[in-house]
Amino acid sequence: MCGIVGFTGRHQAAPILLDGLSKLEYRGYDSAGIAVRDGEKETEIIKAKGRLKVLAEKTNGGESVPGTCGIGHTRWATHGEPSETNAHPHASDDGNVVAVHNGIIENYQELKEKLLRKGYSFYSATDTEVAVKLVDYYYKKYGESPIEAVNHAMVRIRGSYALA
Ligand code: GLU
């Protein structure tokens, strides 16, 4: 079982995300990562294989990552080996859709094939990247709100999962 945390507010997000993830460490994990948004700048994603301590060291306890809105994840691999590439958060190629995921997307192979036919490529072996790119696909296809894009993707995704 992995852990998911999210934060948005007036404080720097990264230290709060790391603190939240440390409270979920007892659930077990093989890698960890955070994504933080700083205004209009591109979302920054930092990941590490192994202990949360490695991620904390990479980010100076979160201090080196600016921004007040973010998500964090400790991963227990089900699809793809434990590695920095397969660690969450995962992102669409343009960085507009960024997500962490707990659980299993049972029909990820079928969805991946659909997206491959539409010209998408994949950098990881995870089912999660498929979910992210499916949201991206519907966002671009219908040009509606992000919530609508997530709704379209949820209609297609089967399994047990939590996403942020
Ligand atoms: N199925 C996803 C993966 O393998 C999420 C696993 C988890 O719940 O940590 O990356």
mmCIF file of C-alpha atoms and ligand atoms in Angstrom:
data_model
loop_
_atom_site.group_PDB
_atom_site.id
_atom_site.type_symbol
_atom_site.label_atom_id
_atom_site.label_comp_id
_atom_site.label_asym_id
_atom_site.label_seq_id
_atom_site.Cartn_x
_atom_site.Cartn_y
_atom_site.Cartn_z
ATOM 1 C CA MET A 1 0.000 0.000 0.000
ATOM 2 C CA CYS A 2 1.322 3.390 -0.873
ATOM 3 C CA GLY A 3 0.573 6.850 0.424
ATOM 4 C CA ILE A 4 -0.788 9.993 -1.168
ATOM 5 C CA VAL A 5 -0.697 13.524 0.216
ATOM 6 C CA GLY A 6 -1.747 16.847 -1.237
ATOM 7 C CA PHE A 7 -1.437 20.434 -0.086
ATOM 8 C CA THR A 8 -2.533 23.839 -1.282
ATOM 9 C CA GLY A 9 -2.468 27.004 0.795
ATOM 10 C CA ARG A 10 -0.230 29.882 1.841
ATOM 11 C CA HIS A 11 2.755 27.868 3.053
ATOM 12 C CA GLN A 12 5.580 26.293 1.084
ATOM 13 C CA ALA A 13 4.171 22.946 -0.006
ATOM 14 C CA ALA A 14 7.233 20.675 -0.291
ATOM 15 C CA PRO A 15 8.179 20.461 3.433
ATOM 16 C CA ILE A 16 4.507 19.810 4.285
ATOM 17 C CA LEU A 17 4.268 17.090 1.618
ATOM 18 C CA LEU A 18 7.414 15.393 2.940
ATOM 19 C CA ASP A 19 6.074 15.589 6.485
ATOM 20 C CA GLY A 20 2.787 14.038 5.327
ATOM 21 C CA LEU A 21 4.591 11.249 3.492
ATOM 22 C CA SER A 22 6.713 10.498 6.560
ATOM 23 C CA LYS A 23 3.491 9.852 8.504
ATOM 24 C CA LEU A 24 2.527 7.254 5.864
ATOM 25 C CA GLU A 25 5.885 5.473 5.769
ATOM 26 C CA TYR A 26 4.574 2.690 8.012
ATOM 27 C CA ARG A 27 2.418 1.487 5.101
ATOM 28 C CA GLY A 28 5.544 0.427 3.208
ATOM 29 C CA TYR A 29 6.967 1.752 -0.087
ATOM 30 C CA ASP A 30 9.864 1.397 -2.524
ATOM 31 C CA SER A 31 10.178 4.938 -3.866
ATOM 32 C CA ALA A 32 8.746 8.406 -3.367
ATOM 33 C CA GLY A 33 8.145 11.657 -5.184
ATOM 34 C CA ILE A 34 6.557 15.089 -5.086
ATOM 35 C CA ALA A 35 5.235 17.571 -7.659
ATOM 36 C CA VAL A 36 4.935 21.248 -6.752
ATOM 37 C CA ARG A 37 3.439 24.108 -8.673
ATOM 38 C CA ASP A 38 4.815 27.627 -8.273
ATOM 39 C CA GLY A 39 2.443 30.122 -9.895
ATOM 40 C CA GLU A 40 2.524 29.933 -13.672
ATOM 41 C CA LYS A 41 5.889 28.161 -13.790
ATOM 42 C CA GLU A 42 6.185 24.571 -14.973
ATOM 43 C CA THR A 43 5.342 22.027 -12.291
ATOM 44 C CA GLU A 44 8.502 20.695 -10.690
ATOM 45 C CA ILE A 45 8.685 16.923 -10.165
ATOM 46 C CA ILE A 46 11.305 15.334 -7.908
ATOM 47 C CA LYS A 47 11.515 11.567 -7.345
ATOM 48 C CA ALA A 48 13.799 9.130 -5.573
ATOM 49 C CA LYS A 49 14.090 5.374 -5.345
ATOM 50 C CA GLY A 50 14.347 4.003 -1.826
ATOM 51 C CA ARG A 51 13.768 5.788 1.458
ATOM 52 C CA LEU A 52 11.965 9.074 1.872
ATOM 53 C CA LYS A 53 15.221 10.343 3.379
ATOM 54 C CA VAL A 54 16.726 10.302 -0.129
ATOM 55 C CA LEU A 55 13.938 12.558 -1.428
ATOM 56 C CA ALA A 56 14.315 14.845 1.596
ATOM 57 C CA GLU A 57 18.070 15.099 0.972
ATOM 58 C CA LYS A 58 17.522 15.881 -2.717
ATOM 59 C CA THR A 59 15.246 18.807 -1.811
ATOM 60 C CA ASN A 60 16.894 20.029 1.404
ATOM 61 C CA GLY A 61 13.863 18.893 3.384
ATOM 62 C CA GLY A 62 11.626 20.453 0.735
ATOM 63 C CA GLU A 63 13.149 23.933 1.236
ATOM 64 C CA SER A 64 14.714 24.035 -2.237
ATOM 65 C CA VAL A 65 11.350 23.525 -3.970
ATOM 66 C CA PRO A 66 9.294 26.748 -4.181
ATOM 67 C CA GLY A 67 5.518 26.778 -4.559
ATOM 68 C CA THR A 68 2.442 26.452 -2.378
ATOM 69 C CA CYS A 69 0.494 23.725 -4.178
ATOM 70 C CA GLY A 70 1.580 20.120 -4.582
ATOM 71 C CA ILE A 71 1.090 16.387 -4.363
ATOM 72 C CA GLY A 72 3.276 13.632 -2.924
ATOM 73 C CA HIS A 73 3.481 9.850 -3.135
ATOM 74 C CA THR A 74 5.123 6.811 -1.647
ATOM 75 C CA ARG A 75 4.945 3.931 -4.126
ATOM 76 C CA TRP A 76 4.513 0.213 -3.707
ATOM 77 C CA ALA A 77 5.185 -1.028 -7.233
ATOM 78 C CA THR A 78 2.581 -3.194 -8.933
ATOM 79 C CA HIS A 79 3.296 -2.334 -12.599
ATOM 80 C CA GLY A 80 6.955 -1.802 -13.396
ATOM 81 C CA GLU A 81 9.992 -2.309 -11.183
ATOM 82 C CA PRO A 82 10.817 0.044 -8.326
ATOM 83 C CA SER A 83 12.858 2.786 -10.018
ATOM 84 C CA GLU A 84 13.068 6.556 -10.254
ATOM 85 C CA THR A 85 11.429 6.473 -13.705
ATOM 86 C CA ASN A 86 8.478 4.429 -12.478
ATOM 87 C CA ALA A 87 8.121 6.453 -9.256
ATOM 88 C CA HIS A 88 5.226 8.910 -9.093
ATOM 89 C CA PRO A 89 4.202 11.674 -9.793
ATOM 90 C CA HIS A 90 3.676 10.963 -13.495
ATOM 91 C CA ALA A 91 3.081 13.657 -16.091
ATOM 92 C CA SER A 92 1.796 14.221 -19.599
ATOM 93 C CA ASP A 93 4.434 15.240 -22.156
ATOM 94 C CA ASP A 94 3.479 18.929 -21.926
ATOM 95 C CA GLY A 95 3.388 18.751 -18.112
ATOM 96 C CA ASN A 96 -0.223 19.913 -17.923
ATOM 97 C CA VAL A 97 -1.506 16.757 -16.259
ATOM 98 C CA VAL A 98 0.447 15.514 -13.231
ATOM 99 C CA ALA A 99 -0.798 12.779 -10.911
ATOM 100 C CA VAL A 100 -0.052 10.302 -8.169
ATOM 101 C CA HIS A 101 -1.981 7.074 -7.866
ATOM 102 C CA ASN A 102 -2.671 4.371 -5.329
ATOM 103 C CA GLY A 103 -4.013 1.066 -6.589
ATOM 104 C CA ILE A 104 -4.284 -0.804 -9.862
ATOM 105 C CA ILE A 105 -5.815 0.143 -13.195
ATOM 106 C CA GLU A 106 -6.965 -3.253 -14.409
ATOM 107 C CA ASN A 107 -7.585 -2.333 -18.053
ATOM 108 C CA TYR A 108 -4.409 -0.259 -18.426
ATOM 109 C CA GLN A 109 -3.114 -2.418 -21.297
ATOM 110 C CA GLU A 110 -6.203 -1.831 -23.419
ATOM 111 C CA LEU A 111 -6.118 1.916 -22.645
ATOM 112 C CA LYS A 112 -2.402 2.063 -23.399
ATOM 113 C CA GLU A 113 -2.955 0.476 -26.805
ATOM 114 C CA LYS A 114 -5.680 3.011 -27.563
ATOM 115 C CA LEU A 115 -3.349 5.872 -26.631
ATOM 116 C CA LEU A 116 -0.460 4.374 -28.623
ATOM 117 C CA ARG A 117 -2.753 4.349 -31.661
ATOM 118 C CA LYS A 118 -3.485 8.036 -31.001
ATOM 119 C CA GLY A 119 0.258 8.799 -31.086
ATOM 120 C CA TYR A 120 1.095 8.789 -27.372
ATOM 121 C CA SER A 121 4.383 7.329 -26.123
ATOM 122 C CA PHE A 122 5.252 6.080 -22.652
ATOM 123 C CA TYR A 123 8.415 6.586 -20.590
ATOM 124 C CA SER A 124 7.464 4.281 -17.687
ATOM 125 C CA ALA A 125 6.057 0.778 -17.222
ATOM 126 C CA THR A 126 3.294 1.951 -14.869
ATOM 127 C CA ASP A 127 -0.472 1.782 -15.183
ATOM 128 C CA THR A 128 -0.474 5.271 -13.656
ATOM 129 C CA GLU A 129 1.158 6.946 -16.657
ATOM 130 C CA VAL A 130 -1.679 5.522 -18.774
ATOM 131 C CA ALA A 131 -4.265 7.218 -16.531
ATOM 132 C CA VAL A 132 -2.399 10.532 -16.729
ATOM 133 C CA LYS A 133 -2.202 10.414 -20.508
ATOM 134 C CA LEU A 134 -5.842 9.390 -20.806
ATOM 135 C CA VAL A 135 -6.836 12.540 -18.888
ATOM 136 C CA ASP A 136 -4.527 14.537 -21.179
ATOM 137 C CA TYR A 137 -6.160 12.930 -24.230
ATOM 138 C CA TYR A 138 -9.687 13.899 -23.153
ATOM 139 C CA TYR A 139 -8.565 17.370 -22.058
ATOM 140 C CA LYS A 140 -7.238 18.060 -25.545
ATOM 141 C CA LYS A 141 -10.013 16.213 -27.366
ATOM 142 C CA TYR A 142 -12.967 18.051 -25.818
ATOM 143 C CA GLY A 143 -11.298 21.302 -24.685
ATOM 144 C CA GLU A 144 -13.434 21.306 -21.551
ATOM 145 C CA SER A 145 -12.401 21.861 -17.939
ATOM 146 C CA PRO A 146 -9.815 19.647 -16.197
ATOM 147 C CA ILE A 147 -12.652 18.186 -14.100
ATOM 148 C CA GLU A 148 -14.542 17.173 -17.237
ATOM 149 C CA ALA A 149 -11.373 15.568 -18.618
ATOM 150 C CA VAL A 150 -10.967 13.553 -15.397
ATOM 151 C CA ASN A 151 -14.647 12.559 -15.602
ATOM 152 C CA HIS A 152 -14.208 11.260 -19.157
ATOM 153 C CA ALA A 153 -11.130 9.268 -18.093
ATOM 154 C CA MET A 154 -12.916 7.810 -15.050
ATOM 155 C CA VAL A 155 -15.644 6.408 -17.289
ATOM 156 C CA ARG A 156 -12.963 4.389 -19.131
ATOM 157 C CA ILE A 157 -10.722 3.376 -16.227
ATOM 158 C CA ARG A 158 -11.493 0.106 -14.381
ATOM 159 C CA GLY A 159 -9.888 -1.111 -11.179
ATOM 160 C CA SER A 160 -9.412 0.071 -7.631
ATOM 161 C CA TYR A 161 -7.587 3.321 -7.324
ATOM 162 C CA ALA A 162 -7.172 6.706 -5.686
ATOM 163 C CA LEU A 163 -5.695 9.569 -7.688
ATOM 164 C CA ALA A 164 -4.504 13.071 -6.856
HETATM 165 N N1 GLU B 1 0.024 0.665 -9.746
HETATM 166 C C1 GLU B 1 0.817 1.832 -9.479
HETATM 167 C C2 GLU B 1 2.289 1.585 -9.756
HETATM 168 O O1 GLU B 1 2.718 0.447 -9.870
HETATM 169 C C3 GLU B 1 0.598 2.376 -8.066
HETATM 170 C C4 GLU B 1 1.093 1.439 -7.004
HETATM 171 C C5 GLU B 1 0.855 2.004 -5.593
HETATM 172 O O2 GLU B 1 -0.316 1.935 -5.139
HETATM 173 O O3 GLU B 1 1.811 2.498 -5.017
HETATM 174 O O4 GLU B 1 3.028 2.530 -9.892
#
